[in-house]
mmCIF file of C-alpha atoms in Angstrom:
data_model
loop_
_atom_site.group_PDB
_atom_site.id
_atom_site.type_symbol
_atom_site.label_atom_id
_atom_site.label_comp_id
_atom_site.label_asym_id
_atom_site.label_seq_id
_atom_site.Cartn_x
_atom_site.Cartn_y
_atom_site.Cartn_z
ATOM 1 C CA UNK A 1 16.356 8.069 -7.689
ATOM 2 C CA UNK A 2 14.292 11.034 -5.929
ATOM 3 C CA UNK A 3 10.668 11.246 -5.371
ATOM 4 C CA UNK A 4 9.638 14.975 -6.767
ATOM 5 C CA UNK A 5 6.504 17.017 -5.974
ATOM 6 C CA UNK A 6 5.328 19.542 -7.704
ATOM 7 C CA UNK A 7 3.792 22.736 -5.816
ATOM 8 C CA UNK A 8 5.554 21.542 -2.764
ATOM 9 C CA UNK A 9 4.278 24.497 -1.059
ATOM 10 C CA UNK A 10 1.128 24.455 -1.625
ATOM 11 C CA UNK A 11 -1.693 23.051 0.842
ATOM 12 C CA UNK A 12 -1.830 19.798 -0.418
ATOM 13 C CA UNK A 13 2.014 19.714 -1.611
ATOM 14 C CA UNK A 14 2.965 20.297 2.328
ATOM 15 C CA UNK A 15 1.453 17.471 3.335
ATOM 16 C CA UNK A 16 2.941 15.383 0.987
ATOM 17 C CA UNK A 17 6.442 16.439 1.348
ATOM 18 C CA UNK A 18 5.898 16.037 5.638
ATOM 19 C CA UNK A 19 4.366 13.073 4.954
ATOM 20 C CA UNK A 20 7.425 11.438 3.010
ATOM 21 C CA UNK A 21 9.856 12.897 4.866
ATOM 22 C CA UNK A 22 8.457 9.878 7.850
ATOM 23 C CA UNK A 23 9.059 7.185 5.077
ATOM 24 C CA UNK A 24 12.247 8.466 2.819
ATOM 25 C CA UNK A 25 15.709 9.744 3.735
ATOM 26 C CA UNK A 26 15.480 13.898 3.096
ATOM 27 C CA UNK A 27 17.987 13.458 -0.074
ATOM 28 C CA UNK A 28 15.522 10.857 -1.790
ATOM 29 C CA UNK A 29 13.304 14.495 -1.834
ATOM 30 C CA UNK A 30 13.018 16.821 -4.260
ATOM 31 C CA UNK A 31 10.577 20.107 -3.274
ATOM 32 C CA UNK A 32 9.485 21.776 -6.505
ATOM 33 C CA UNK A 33 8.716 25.147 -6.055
ATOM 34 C CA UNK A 34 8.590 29.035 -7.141
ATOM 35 C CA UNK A 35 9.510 30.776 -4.171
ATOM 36 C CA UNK A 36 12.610 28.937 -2.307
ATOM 37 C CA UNK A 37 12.370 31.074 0.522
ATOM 38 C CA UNK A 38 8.814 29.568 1.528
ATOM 39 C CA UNK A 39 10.365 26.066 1.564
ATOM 40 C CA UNK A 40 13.207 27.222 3.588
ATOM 41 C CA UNK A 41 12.262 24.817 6.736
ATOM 42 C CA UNK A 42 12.283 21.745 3.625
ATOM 43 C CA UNK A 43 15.716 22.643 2.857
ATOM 44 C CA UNK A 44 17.068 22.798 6.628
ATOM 45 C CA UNK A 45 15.768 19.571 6.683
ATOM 46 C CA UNK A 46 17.586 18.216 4.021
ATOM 47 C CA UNK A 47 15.071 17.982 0.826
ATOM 48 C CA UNK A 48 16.483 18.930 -2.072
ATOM 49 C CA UNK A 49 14.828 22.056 -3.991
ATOM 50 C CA UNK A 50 14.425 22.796 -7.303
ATOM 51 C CA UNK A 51 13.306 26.180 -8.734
ATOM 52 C CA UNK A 52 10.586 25.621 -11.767
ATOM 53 C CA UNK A 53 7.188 27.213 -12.721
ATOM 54 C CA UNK A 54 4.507 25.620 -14.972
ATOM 55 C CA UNK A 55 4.420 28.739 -17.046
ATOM 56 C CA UNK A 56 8.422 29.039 -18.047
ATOM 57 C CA UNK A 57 9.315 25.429 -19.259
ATOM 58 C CA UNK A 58 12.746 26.247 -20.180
ATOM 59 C CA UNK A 59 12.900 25.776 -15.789
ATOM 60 C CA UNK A 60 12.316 21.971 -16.159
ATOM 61 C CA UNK A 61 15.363 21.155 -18.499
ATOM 62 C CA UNK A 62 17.150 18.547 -16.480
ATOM 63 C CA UNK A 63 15.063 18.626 -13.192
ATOM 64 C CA UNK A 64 13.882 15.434 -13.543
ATOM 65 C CA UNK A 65 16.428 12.816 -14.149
ATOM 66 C CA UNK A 66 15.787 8.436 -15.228
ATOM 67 C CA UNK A 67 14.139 6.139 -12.256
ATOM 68 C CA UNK A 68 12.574 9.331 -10.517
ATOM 69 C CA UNK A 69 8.956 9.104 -9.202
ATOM 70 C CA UNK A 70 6.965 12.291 -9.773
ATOM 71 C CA UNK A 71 3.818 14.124 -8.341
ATOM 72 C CA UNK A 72 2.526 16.564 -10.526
ATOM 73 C CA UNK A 73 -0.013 18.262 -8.046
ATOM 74 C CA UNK A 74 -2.335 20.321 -10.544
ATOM 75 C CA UNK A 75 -1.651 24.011 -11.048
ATOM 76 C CA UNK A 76 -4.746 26.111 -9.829
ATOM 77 C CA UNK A 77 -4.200 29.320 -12.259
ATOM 78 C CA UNK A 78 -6.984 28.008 -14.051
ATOM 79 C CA UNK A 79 -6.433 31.412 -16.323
ATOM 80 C CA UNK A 80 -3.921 30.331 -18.082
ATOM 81 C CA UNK A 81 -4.326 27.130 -19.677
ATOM 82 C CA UNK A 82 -3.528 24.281 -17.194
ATOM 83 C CA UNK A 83 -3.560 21.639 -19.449
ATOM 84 C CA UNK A 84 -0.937 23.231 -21.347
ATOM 85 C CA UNK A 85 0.809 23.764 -17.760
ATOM 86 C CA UNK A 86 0.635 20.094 -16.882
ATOM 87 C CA UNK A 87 2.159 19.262 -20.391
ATOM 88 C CA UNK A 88 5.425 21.281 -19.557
ATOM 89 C CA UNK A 89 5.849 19.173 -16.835
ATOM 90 C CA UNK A 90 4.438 15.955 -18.033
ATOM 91 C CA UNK A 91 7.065 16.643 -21.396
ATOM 92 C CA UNK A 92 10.153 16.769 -19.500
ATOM 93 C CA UNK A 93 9.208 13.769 -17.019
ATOM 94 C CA UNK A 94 8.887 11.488 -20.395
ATOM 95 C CA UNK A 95 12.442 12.776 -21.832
ATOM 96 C CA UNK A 96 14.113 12.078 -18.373
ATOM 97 C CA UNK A 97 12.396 8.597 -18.618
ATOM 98 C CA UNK A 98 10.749 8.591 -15.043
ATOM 99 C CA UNK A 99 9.615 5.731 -13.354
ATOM 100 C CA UNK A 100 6.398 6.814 -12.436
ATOM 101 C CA UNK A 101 4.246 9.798 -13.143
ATOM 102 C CA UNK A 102 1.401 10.450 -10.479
ATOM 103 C CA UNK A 103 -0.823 13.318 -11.160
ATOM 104 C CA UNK A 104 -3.730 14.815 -8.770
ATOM 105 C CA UNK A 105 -6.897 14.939 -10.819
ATOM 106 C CA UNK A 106 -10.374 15.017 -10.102
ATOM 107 C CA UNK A 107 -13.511 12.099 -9.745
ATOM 108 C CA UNK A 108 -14.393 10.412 -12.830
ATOM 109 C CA UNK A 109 -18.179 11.146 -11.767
ATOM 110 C CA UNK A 110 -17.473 14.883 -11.929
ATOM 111 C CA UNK A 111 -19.220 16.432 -14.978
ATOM 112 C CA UNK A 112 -18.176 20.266 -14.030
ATOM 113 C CA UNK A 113 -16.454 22.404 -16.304
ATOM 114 C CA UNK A 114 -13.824 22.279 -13.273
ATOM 115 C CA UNK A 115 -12.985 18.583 -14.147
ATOM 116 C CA UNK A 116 -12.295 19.575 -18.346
ATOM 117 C CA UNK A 117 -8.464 20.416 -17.576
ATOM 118 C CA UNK A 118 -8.098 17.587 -15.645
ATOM 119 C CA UNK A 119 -9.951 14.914 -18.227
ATOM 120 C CA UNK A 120 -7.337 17.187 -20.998
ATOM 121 C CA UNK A 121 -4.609 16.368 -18.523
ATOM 122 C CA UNK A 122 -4.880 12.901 -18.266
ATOM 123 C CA UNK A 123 -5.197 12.192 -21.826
ATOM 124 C CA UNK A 124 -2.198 13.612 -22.991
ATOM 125 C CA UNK A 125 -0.565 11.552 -19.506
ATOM 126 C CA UNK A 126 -2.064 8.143 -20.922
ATOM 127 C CA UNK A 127 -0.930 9.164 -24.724
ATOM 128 C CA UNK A 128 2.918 9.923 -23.425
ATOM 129 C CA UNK A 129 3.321 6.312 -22.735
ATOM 130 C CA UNK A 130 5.155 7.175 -19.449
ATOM 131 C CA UNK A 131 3.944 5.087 -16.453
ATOM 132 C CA UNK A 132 1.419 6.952 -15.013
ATOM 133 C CA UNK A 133 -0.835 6.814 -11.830
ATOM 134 C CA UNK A 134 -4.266 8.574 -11.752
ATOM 135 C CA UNK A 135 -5.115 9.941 -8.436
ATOM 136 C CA UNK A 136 -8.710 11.235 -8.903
ATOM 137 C CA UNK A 137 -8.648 13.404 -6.085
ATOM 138 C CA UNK A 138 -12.137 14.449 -4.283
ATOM 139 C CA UNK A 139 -13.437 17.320 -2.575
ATOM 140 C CA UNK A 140 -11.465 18.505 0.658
ATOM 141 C CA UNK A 141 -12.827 18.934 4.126
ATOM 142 C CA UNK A 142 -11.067 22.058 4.226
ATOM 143 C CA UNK A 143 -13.011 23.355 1.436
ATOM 144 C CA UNK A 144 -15.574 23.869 3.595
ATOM 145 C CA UNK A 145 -14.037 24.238 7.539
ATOM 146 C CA UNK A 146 -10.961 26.558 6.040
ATOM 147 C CA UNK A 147 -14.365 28.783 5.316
ATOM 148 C CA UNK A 148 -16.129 28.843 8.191
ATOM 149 C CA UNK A 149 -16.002 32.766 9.393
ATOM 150 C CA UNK A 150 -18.652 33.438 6.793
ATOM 151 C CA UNK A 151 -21.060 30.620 8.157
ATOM 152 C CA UNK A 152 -20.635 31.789 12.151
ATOM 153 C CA UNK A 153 -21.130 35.821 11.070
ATOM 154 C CA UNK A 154 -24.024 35.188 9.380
ATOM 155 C CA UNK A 155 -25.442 32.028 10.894
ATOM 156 C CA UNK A 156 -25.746 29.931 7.863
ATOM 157 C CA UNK A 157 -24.135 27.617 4.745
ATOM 158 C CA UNK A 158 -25.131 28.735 1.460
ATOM 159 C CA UNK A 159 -24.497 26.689 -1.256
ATOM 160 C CA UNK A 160 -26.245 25.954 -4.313
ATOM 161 C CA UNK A 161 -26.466 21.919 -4.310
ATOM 162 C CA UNK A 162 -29.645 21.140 -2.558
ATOM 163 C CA UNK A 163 -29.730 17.955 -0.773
ATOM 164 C CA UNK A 164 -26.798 16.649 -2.727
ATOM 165 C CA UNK A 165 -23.898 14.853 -0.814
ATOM 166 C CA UNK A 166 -20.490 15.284 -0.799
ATOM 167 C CA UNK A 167 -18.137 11.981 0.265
ATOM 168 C CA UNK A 168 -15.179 14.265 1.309
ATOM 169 C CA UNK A 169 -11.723 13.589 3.226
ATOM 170 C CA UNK A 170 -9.197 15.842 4.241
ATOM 171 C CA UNK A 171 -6.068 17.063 2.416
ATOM 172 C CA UNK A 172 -3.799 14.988 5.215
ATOM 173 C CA UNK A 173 -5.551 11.556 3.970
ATOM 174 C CA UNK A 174 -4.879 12.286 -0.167
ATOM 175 C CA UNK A 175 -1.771 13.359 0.528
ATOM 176 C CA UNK A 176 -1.119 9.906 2.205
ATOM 177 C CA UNK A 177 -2.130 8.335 -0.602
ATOM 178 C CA UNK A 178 -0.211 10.225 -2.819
ATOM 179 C CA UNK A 179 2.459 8.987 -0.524
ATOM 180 C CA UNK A 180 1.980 5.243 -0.659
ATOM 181 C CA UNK A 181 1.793 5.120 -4.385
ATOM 182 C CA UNK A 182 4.874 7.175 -4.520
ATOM 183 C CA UNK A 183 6.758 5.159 -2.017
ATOM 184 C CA UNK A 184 5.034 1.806 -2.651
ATOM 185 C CA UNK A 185 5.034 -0.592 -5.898
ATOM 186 C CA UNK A 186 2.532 -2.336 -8.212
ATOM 187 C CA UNK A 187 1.024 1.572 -8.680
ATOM 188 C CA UNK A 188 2.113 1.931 -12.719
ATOM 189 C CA UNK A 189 -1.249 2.494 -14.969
ATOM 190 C CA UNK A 190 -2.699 2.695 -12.422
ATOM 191 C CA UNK A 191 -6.479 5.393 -12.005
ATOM 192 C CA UNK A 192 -7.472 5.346 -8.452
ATOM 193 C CA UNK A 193 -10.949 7.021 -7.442
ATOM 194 C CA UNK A 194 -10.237 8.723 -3.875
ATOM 195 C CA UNK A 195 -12.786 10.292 -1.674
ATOM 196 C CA UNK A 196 -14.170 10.203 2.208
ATOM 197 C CA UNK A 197 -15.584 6.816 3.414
ATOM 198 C CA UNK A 198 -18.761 8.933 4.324
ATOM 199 C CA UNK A 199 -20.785 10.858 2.234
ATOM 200 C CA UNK A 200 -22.532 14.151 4.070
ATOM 201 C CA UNK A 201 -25.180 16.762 3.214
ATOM 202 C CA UNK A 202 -25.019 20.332 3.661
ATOM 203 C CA UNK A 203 -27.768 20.157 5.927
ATOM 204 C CA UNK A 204 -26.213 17.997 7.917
ATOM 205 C CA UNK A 205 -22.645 19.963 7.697
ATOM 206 C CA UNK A 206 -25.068 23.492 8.652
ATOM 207 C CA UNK A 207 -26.014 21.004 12.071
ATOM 208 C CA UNK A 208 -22.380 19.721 12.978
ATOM 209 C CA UNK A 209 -21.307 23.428 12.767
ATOM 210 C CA UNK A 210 -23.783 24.867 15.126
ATOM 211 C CA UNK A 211 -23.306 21.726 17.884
ATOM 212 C CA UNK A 212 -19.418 22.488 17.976
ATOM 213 C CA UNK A 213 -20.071 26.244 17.555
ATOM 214 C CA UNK A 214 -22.564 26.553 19.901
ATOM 215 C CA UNK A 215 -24.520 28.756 17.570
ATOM 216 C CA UNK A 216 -27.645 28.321 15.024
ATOM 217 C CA UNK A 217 -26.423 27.729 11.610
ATOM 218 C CA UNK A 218 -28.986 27.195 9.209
ATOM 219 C CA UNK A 219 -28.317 25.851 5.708
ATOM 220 C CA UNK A 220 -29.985 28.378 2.483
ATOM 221 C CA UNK A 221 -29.987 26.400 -0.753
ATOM 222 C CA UNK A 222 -30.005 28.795 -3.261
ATOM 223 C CA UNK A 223 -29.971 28.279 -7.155
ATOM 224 C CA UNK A 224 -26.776 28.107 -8.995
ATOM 225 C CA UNK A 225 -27.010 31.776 -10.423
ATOM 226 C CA UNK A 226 -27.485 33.082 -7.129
ATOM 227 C CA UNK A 227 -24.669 31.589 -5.602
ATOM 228 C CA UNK A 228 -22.304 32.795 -8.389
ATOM 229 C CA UNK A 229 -23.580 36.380 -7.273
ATOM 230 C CA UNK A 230 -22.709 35.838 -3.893
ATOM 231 C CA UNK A 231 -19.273 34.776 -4.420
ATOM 232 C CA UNK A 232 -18.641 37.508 -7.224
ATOM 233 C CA UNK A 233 -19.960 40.077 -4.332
ATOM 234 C CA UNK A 234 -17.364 38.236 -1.845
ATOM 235 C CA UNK A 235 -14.310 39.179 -4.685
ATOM 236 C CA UNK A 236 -14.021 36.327 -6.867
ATOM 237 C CA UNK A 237 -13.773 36.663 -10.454
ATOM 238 C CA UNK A 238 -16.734 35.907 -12.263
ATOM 239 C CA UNK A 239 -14.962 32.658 -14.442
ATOM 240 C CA UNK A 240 -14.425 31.151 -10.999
ATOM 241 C CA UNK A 241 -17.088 31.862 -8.948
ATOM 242 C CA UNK A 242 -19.085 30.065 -12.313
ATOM 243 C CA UNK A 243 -16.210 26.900 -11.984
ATOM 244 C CA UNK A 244 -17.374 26.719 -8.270
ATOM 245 C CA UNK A 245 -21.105 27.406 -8.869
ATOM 246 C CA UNK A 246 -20.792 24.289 -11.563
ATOM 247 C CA UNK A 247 -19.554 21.996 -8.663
ATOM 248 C CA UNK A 248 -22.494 22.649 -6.668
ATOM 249 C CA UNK A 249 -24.909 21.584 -9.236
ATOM 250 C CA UNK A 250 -22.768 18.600 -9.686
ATOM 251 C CA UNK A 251 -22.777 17.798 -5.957
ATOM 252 C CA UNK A 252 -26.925 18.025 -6.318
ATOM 253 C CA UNK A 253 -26.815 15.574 -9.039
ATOM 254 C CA UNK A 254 -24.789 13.289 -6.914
ATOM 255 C CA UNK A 255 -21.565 13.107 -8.704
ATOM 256 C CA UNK A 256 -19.113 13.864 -5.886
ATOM 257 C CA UNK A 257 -20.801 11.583 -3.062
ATOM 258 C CA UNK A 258 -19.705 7.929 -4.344
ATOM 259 C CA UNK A 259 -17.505 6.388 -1.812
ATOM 260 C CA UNK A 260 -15.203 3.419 -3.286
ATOM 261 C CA UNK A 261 -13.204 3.497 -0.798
ATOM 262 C CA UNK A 262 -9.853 3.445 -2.507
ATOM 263 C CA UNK A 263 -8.322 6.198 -0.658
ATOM 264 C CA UNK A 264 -8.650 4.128 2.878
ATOM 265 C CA UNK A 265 -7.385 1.321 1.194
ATOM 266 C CA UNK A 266 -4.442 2.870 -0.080
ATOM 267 C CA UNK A 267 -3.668 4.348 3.478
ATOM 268 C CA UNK A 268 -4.679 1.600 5.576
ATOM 269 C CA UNK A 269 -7.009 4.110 7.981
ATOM 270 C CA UNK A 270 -10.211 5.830 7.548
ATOM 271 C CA UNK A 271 -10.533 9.136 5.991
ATOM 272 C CA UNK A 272 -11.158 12.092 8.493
ATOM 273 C CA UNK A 273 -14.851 13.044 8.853
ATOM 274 C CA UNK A 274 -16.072 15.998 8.184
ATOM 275 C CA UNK A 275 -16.882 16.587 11.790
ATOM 276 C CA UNK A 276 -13.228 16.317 12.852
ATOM 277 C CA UNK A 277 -11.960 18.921 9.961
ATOM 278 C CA UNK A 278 -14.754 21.034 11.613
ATOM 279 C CA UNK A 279 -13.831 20.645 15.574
ATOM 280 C CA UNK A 280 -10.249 21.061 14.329
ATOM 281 C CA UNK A 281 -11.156 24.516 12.130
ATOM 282 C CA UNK A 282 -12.922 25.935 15.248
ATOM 283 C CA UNK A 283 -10.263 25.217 17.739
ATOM 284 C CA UNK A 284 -8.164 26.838 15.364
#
C-alpha cells in the first residue's frame, strides 16, 4: 500500500509529502510529478516517484495499484479543462481499486466561477463509487503575504471585496490535514469544510502589514471591474484576473469567512493567523 500525491511539487504538494515523510516510512510514498528532477531531494530520501501529467492519461496506466490512498491536489491550468484533468486521474484510481480517494477542492459557501471545476470535480468523485474524502480547501495565507512587494511599493492592499472577511490558514495547516486523513482512518465519504479559526478583513490585514512593516499601508476597495484592470495591467490573462476578481466579490458577500473549525480539528492545533504568515513573509 503507498500513499500517492498528486502535484507533489507544487506549494501545497511539498508540504504534504514533508509532512508524511514525519509519519510514514519513505517507501509507503509515492511523489507524483512532471519534472523528476525538481523532486530530486524526495527521491534521495527514499519516496518513490512516478512520472504522470493530467493532460496525457496514457501516464497513469498502472500508477496506482489496490489498497493505495490517493491525493489528487487540483491542477491549476484552469485553460484546459480541469475537470476533465481530475477525471484522468480519478479514472485510473477507480480501476486500481484504491482505498481512498482525497481530493483538494474548494468551500461549499464559494459561489465563484473559480469553485465550478471543483463542484464538476466532485460529482463525477461521488458518482465513481470509489471511497472518497472531500477536502474543501480555503483561501491561503500565502495568497496574500507571498504578495506583499506590491503592498510595501505602493503603500496599500487593493482588493475588490469591501469589508468582507476572509477565515484563512496557511498551506502548512491543509496540508496537515490532508495528512491525517491520509494516514488516519474513519475518513471514507467523508466532505470536510477547512478554513482558519479566525476570520480577518482587509482592513485589518492593510493594519497588521504596516505594524510589522513599519510603513503606512492603507487598504483601496475598489469595484470588481477595476480590480480585474489592475491585475490584467500587472500580466495576468484576462480569464484569470476575472476568476480572481469573482473571489473578491464572493469574499464581500461573506462566503469565504465561515469558520467550522474542521481543519483544527483534524490537526489537533490552531490554524496559523494571518499575522504570523505576514511576520514570516517579511522576515523572508
Amino acid at each position: 500500500m503507498s500513499i500517492v500525491v498528486t502535484g507533489a511539487t507544487g506549494h501545497l504538494g511539498r508540504h504534504v509529502v514533508e509532512q508524511l515523510l514525519e509519519k510514514v516510512p519513505a517507501d509507503q510514498i509515492t511523489a507524483v510529478v512532471r519534472d523528476k528532477a525538481k523532486a530530486a531531494d524526495f527521491a534521495a530520501r527514499g519516496v518513490k516517484l512516478a512520472v504522470a501529467d493530467y493532460n496525457t492519461p496514457e501516464t497513469f496506466d498502472g500508477l496506482f495499484a489496490a489498497g493505495d490512498k490517493v491525493l489528487l491536489i487540483s491542477g491549476n491550468e484552469f485553460d484546459k479543462g480541469r475537470v476533465g484533468q481530475h477525471q484522468v486521474v480519478l479514472d485510473a484510481a477507480k480501476a486500481a481499486g484504491v482505498a481512498l480517494f482525497a481530493y483538494t477542492s474548494a468551500p461549499g459557501s464559494l459561489t465563484a466561477a473559480l469553485a465550478d471545476d471543483h463542484r464538476g470535480t466532485e460529482q463525477a468523485i461521488v458518482e465513481s463509487g470509489v471511497p472518497y474524502a472531500l477536502l474543501r480547501n480555503g483561501w491561503y495565507n500565502e495568497n496574500y503575504t507571498e504578495n506583499l512587494a506590491p503592498v510595501l511599493e505602493y503603500g496599500a492592499v487593493t482588493q475588490a471585496a469591501g469589508e468582507g472577511k476572509v477565515a484563512s490558514a496557511a498551506r502548512a495547516d491543509y496540508a496537515a490535514a490532508a495528512v491525517a486523513v491520509l494516514t488516519g482512518e474513519g475518513h471514507e465519504n467523508k466532505t470536510y469544510e477547512l478554513s482558519g479559526d479566525t476570520a480577518w478583513s482587509f482592513a485589518e490585514y492593510a493594519a497588521a502589514v504596516a505594524e510589522y512593516s513599519g510603513k503606512e499601508i492603507a487598504y483601496n476597495a475598489v469595484p470588481a471591474e477595476v480590480y480585474t484592470g489592475i491585475l490584467t495591467g500587472a500580466g495576468l490573462p484576462g480569464p484569470f484576473a476575472a476568476i480572481l476578481a469573482g473571489v473578491d466579490v464572493s469574499i464581500e458577500n461573506g462566503e469565504l469567512a465561515g469558520t467550522p473549525g474542521d481543519l483544527s480539528r483534524l490537526t489537533g492545533r490552531p490554524t496559523t493567523p494571518i499575522t504570523e504568515s505576514i511576520a514570516a513573509a517579511l522576515k523572508g
